[in-house]
PDB file of C-alpha atoms in Angstrom:
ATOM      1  CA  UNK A   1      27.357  26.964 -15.177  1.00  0.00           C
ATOM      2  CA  UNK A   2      30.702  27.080 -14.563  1.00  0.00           C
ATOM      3  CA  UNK A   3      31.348  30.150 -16.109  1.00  0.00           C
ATOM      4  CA  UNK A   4      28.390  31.415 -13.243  1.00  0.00           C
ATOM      5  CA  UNK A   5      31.181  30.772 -11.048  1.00  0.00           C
ATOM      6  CA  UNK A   6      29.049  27.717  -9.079  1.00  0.00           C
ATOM      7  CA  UNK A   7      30.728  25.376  -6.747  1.00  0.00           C
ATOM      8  CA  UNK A   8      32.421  22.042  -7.618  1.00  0.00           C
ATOM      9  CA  UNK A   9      30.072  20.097  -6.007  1.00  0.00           C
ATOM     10  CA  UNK A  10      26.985  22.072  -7.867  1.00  0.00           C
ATOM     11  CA  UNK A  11      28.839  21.076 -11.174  1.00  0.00           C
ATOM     12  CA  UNK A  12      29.137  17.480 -10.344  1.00  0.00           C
ATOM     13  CA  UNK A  13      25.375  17.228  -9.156  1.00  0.00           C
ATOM     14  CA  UNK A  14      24.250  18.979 -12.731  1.00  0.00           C
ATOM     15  CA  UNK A  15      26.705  16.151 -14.474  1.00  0.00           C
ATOM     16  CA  UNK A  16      24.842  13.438 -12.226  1.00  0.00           C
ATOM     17  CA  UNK A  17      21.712  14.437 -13.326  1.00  0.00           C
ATOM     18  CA  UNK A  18      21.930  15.047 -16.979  1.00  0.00           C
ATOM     19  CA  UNK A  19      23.205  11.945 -17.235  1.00  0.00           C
ATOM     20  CA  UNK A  20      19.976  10.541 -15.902  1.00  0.00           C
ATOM     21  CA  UNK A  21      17.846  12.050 -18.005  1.00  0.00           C
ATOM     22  CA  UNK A  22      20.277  12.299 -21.329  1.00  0.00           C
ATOM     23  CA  UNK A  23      19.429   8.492 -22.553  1.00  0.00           C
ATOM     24  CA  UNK A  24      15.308  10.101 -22.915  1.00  0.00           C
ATOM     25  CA  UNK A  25      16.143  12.942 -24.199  1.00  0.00           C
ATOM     26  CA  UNK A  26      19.472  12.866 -25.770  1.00  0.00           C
ATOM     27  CA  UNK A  27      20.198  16.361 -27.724  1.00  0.00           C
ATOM     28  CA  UNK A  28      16.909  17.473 -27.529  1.00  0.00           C
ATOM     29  CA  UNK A  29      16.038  20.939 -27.329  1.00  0.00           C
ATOM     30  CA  UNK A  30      14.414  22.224 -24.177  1.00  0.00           C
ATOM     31  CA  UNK A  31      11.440  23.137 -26.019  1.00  0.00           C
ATOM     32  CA  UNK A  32      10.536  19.863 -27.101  1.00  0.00           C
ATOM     33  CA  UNK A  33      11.380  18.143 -23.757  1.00  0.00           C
ATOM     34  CA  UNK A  34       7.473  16.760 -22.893  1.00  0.00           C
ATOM     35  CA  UNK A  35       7.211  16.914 -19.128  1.00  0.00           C
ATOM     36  CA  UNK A  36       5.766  13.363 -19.265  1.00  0.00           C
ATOM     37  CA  UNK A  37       8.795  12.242 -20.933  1.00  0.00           C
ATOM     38  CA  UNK A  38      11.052  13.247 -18.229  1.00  0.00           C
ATOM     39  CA  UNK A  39       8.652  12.057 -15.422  1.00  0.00           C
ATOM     40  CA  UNK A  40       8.857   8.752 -17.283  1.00  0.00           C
ATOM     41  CA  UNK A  41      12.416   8.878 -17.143  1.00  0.00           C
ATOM     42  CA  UNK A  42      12.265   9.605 -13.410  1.00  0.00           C
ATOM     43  CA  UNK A  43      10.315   7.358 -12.496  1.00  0.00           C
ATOM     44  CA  UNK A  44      12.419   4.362 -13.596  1.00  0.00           C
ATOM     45  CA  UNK A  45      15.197   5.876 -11.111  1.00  0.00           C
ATOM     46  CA  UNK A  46      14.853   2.648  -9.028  1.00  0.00           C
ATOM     47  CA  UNK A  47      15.171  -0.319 -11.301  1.00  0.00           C
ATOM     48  CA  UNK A  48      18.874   1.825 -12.078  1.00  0.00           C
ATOM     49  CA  UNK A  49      19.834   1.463  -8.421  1.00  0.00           C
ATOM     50  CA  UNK A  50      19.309   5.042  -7.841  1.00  0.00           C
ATOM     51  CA  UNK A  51      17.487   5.172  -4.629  1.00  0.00           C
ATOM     52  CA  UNK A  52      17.123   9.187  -4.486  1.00  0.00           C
ATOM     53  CA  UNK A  53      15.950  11.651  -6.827  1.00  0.00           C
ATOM     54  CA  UNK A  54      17.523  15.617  -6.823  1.00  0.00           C
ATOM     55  CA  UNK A  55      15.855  17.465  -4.076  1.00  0.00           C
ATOM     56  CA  UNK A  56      14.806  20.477  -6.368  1.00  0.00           C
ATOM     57  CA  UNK A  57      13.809  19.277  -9.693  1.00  0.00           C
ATOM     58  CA  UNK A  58      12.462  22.459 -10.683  1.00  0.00           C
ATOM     59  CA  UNK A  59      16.215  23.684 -10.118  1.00  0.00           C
ATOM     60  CA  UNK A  60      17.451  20.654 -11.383  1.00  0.00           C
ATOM     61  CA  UNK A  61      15.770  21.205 -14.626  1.00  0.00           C
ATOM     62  CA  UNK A  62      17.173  24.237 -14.947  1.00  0.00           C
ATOM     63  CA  UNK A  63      20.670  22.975 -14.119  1.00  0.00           C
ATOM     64  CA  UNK A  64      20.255  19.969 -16.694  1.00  0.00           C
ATOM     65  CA  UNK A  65      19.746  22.590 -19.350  1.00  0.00           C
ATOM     66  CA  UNK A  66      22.026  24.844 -18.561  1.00  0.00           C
ATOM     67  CA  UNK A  67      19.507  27.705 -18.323  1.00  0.00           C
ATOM     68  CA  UNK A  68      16.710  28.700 -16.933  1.00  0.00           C
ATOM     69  CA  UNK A  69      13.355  25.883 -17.881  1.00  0.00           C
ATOM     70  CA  UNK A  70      10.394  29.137 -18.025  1.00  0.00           C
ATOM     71  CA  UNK A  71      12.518  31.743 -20.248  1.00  0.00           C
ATOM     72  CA  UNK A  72      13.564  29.175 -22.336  1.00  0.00           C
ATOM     73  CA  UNK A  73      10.470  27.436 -22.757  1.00  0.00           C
ATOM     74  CA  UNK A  74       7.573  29.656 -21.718  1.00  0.00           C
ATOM     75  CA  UNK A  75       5.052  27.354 -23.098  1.00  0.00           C
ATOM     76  CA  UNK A  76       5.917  24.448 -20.574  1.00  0.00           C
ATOM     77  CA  UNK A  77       4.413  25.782 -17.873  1.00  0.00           C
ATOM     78  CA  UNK A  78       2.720  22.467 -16.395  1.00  0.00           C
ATOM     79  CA  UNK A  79       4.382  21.101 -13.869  1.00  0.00           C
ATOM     80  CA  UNK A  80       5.534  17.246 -14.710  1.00  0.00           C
ATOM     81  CA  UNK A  81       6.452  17.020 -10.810  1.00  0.00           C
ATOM     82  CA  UNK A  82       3.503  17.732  -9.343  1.00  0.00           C
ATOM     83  CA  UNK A  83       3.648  16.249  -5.262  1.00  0.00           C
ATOM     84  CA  UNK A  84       3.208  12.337  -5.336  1.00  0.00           C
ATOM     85  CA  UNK A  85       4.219  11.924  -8.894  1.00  0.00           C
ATOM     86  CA  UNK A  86       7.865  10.945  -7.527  1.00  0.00           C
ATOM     87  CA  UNK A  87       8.200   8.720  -4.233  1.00  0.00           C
ATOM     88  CA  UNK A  88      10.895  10.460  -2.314  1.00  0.00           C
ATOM     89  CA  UNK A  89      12.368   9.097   0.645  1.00  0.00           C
ATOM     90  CA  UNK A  90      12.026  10.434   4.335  1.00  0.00           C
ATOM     91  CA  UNK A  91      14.984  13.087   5.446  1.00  0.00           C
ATOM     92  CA  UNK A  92      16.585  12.576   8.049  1.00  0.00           C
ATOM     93  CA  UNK A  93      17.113  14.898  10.501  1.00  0.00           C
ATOM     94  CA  UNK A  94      20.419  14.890  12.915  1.00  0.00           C
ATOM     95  CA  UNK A  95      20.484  15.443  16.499  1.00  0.00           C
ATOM     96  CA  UNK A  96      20.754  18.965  18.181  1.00  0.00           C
ATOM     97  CA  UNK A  97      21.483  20.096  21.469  1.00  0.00           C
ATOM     98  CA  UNK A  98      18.853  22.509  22.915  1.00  0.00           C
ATOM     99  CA  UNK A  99      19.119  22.094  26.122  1.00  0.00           C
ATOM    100  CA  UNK A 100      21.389  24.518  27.855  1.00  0.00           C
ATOM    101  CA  UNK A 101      22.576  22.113  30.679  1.00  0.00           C
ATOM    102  CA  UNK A 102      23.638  19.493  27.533  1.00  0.00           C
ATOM    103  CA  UNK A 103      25.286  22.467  25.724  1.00  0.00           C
ATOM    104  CA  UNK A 104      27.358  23.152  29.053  1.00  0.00           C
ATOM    105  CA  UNK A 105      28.136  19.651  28.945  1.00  0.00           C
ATOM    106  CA  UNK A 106      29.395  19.296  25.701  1.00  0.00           C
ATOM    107  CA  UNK A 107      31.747  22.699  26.433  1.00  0.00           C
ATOM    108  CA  UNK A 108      32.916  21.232  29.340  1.00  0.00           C
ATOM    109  CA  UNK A 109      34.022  17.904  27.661  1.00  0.00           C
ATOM    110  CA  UNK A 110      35.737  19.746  24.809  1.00  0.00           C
ATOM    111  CA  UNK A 111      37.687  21.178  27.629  1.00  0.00           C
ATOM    112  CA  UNK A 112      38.697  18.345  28.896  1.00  0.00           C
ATOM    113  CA  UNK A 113      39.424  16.826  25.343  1.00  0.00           C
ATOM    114  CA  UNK A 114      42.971  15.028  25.817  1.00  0.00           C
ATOM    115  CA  UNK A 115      43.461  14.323  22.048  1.00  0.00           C
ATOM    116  CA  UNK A 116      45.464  16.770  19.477  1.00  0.00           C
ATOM    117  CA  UNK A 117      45.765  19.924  20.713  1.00  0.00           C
ATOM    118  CA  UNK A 118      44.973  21.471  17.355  1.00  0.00           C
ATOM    119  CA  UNK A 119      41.841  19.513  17.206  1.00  0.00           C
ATOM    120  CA  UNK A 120      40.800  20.815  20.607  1.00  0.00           C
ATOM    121  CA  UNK A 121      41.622  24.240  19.684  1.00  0.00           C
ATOM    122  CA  UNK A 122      39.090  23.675  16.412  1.00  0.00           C
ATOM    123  CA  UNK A 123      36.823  22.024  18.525  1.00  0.00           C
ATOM    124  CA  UNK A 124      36.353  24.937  20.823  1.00  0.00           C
ATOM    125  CA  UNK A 125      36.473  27.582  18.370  1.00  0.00           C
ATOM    126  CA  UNK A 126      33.962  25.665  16.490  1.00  0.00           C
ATOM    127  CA  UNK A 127      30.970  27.294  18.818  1.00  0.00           C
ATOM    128  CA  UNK A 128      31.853  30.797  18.526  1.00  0.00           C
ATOM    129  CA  UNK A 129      32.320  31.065  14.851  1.00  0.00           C
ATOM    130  CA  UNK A 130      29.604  28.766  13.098  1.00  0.00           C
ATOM    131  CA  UNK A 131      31.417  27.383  10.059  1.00  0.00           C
ATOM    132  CA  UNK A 132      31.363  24.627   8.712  1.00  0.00           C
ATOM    133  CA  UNK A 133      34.124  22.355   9.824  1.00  0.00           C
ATOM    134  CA  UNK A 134      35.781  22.148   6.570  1.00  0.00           C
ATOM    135  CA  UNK A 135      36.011  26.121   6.210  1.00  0.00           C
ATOM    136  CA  UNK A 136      37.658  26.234   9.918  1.00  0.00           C
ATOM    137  CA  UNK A 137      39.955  23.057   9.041  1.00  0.00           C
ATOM    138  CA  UNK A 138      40.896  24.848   6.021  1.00  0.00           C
ATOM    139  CA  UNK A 139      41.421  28.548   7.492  1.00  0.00           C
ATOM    140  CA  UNK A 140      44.499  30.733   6.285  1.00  0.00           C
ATOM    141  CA  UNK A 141      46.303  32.959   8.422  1.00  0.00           C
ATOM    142  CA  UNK A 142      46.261  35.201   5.981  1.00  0.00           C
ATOM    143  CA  UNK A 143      42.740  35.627   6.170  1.00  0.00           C
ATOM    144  CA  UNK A 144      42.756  36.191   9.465  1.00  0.00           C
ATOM    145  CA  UNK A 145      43.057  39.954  11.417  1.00  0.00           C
ATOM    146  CA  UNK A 146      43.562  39.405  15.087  1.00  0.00           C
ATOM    147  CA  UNK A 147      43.403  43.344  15.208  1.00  0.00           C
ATOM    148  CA  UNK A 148      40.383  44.018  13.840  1.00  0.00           C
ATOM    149  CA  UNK A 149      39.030  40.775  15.425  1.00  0.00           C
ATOM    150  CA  UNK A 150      37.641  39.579  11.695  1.00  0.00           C
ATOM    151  CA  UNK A 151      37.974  36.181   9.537  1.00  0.00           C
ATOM    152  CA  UNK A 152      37.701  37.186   6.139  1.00  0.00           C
ATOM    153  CA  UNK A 153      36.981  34.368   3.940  1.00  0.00           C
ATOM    154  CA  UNK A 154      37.205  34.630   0.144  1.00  0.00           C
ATOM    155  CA  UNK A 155      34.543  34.021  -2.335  1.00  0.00           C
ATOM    156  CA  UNK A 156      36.898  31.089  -3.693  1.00  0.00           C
ATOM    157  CA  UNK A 157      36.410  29.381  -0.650  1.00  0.00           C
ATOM    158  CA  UNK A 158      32.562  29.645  -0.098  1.00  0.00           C
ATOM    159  CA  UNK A 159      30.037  27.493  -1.414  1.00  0.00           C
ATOM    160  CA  UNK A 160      27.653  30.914  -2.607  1.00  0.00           C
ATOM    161  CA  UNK A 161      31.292  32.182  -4.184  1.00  0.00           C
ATOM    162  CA  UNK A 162      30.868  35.013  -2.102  1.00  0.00           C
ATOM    163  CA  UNK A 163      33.185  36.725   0.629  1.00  0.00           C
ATOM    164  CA  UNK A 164      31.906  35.807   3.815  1.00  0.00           C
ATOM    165  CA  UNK A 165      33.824  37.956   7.044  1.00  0.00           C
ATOM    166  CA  UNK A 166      33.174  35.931  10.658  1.00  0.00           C
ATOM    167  CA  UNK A 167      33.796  38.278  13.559  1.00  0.00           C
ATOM    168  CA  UNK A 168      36.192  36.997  16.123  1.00  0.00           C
ATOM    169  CA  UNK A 169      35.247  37.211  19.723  1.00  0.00           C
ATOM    170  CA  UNK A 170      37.685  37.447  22.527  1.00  0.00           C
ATOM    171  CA  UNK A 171      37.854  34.223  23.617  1.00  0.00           C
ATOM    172  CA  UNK A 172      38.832  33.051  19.346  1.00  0.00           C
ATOM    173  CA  UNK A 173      41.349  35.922  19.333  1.00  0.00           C
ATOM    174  CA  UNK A 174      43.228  34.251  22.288  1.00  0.00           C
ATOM    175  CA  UNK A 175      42.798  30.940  21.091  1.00  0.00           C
ATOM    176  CA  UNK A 176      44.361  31.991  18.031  1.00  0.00           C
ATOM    177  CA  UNK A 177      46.832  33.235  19.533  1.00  0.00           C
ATOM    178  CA  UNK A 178      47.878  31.083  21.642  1.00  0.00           C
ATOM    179  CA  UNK A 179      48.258  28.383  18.261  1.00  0.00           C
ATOM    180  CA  UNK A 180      50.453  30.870  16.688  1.00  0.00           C
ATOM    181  CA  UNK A 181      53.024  31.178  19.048  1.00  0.00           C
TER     182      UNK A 181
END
């Protein structure tokens, strides 16, 4: 997988999870893995302490493995994760502001934000470019063009390992500039 370029964190999940399953199965090879074995396996997450299983476990399968569960093993096609065979627990979902009149008050309190000045200049850039906070905190000037009003971020940096380019408007040009003098 890491040779697929994936991200760090993609690598540690696929570590986390074959080490969950690797006392069932050990080295066995995907072909022989029963899908009630490794339901089995799941199933006894709790009594470990492990209070939530992977999100995708098709995916997760396929991570475990190292490659893909159907070419591999065409003949498993039943599903040993069929819905209610693993007790997952409820998401949880994080506030939003949809309200125009709350968005206009948050704005106006970042404004007035009396803190770092480089934290209010993230904080109101923050809006107008829609990264995620750790790709803004950890912006280069080198990947930015003021000129051509672009943020080109290298496929090192994303979590897809793919360039991403985040147009700049006006008001992030100025801001910008404004820090770099």
């Amino acid at each position: 997988m890491a040779k697929e370029g994936r991200a760090n964190s993609t690598l540690r999940k696929a570590q986390w999870f074959l080490s969950l399953l690797l006392p069932a199965i050990g080295k066995m090879p995907i072909t022989e893995a029963d899908p009630q074995l490794l339901l089995a396996t799941l199933k006894n997450w709790k009594p470990r302490g492990i209070t939530k299983p992977p999100k995708r476990p098709e995916a997760s399968r396929a991570v475990c493995f190292g490659l893909r569960w159907r070419r591999a093993a065409p003949s498993l096609t039943r599903q040993p994760y069929s819905k209610g065979a693993l007790i997952t627990p409820n998401a949880k979902h994080y506030a939003a502001i949809l309200e125009p009149a709350k968005l206009a008050e948050l704005l106006r309190a970042i404004d007035a934000y009396t803190g770092s000045p480089i934290n209010k200049l993230a904080l109101q850039i923050a809006p107008h470019v829609f990264v995620r906070p750790g790709m803004l905190r950890h912006a280069d000037w080198s990947e930015i063009d003021l000129r051509e009003k672009i943020w080109r971020i290298p496929a090192g940096k994303m979590k897809a390992r793919k360039p991403h380019s985040v147009p700049l408007s006006s008001q992030v040009v100025a801001s910008f500039l404004s820090c770099a003098s």
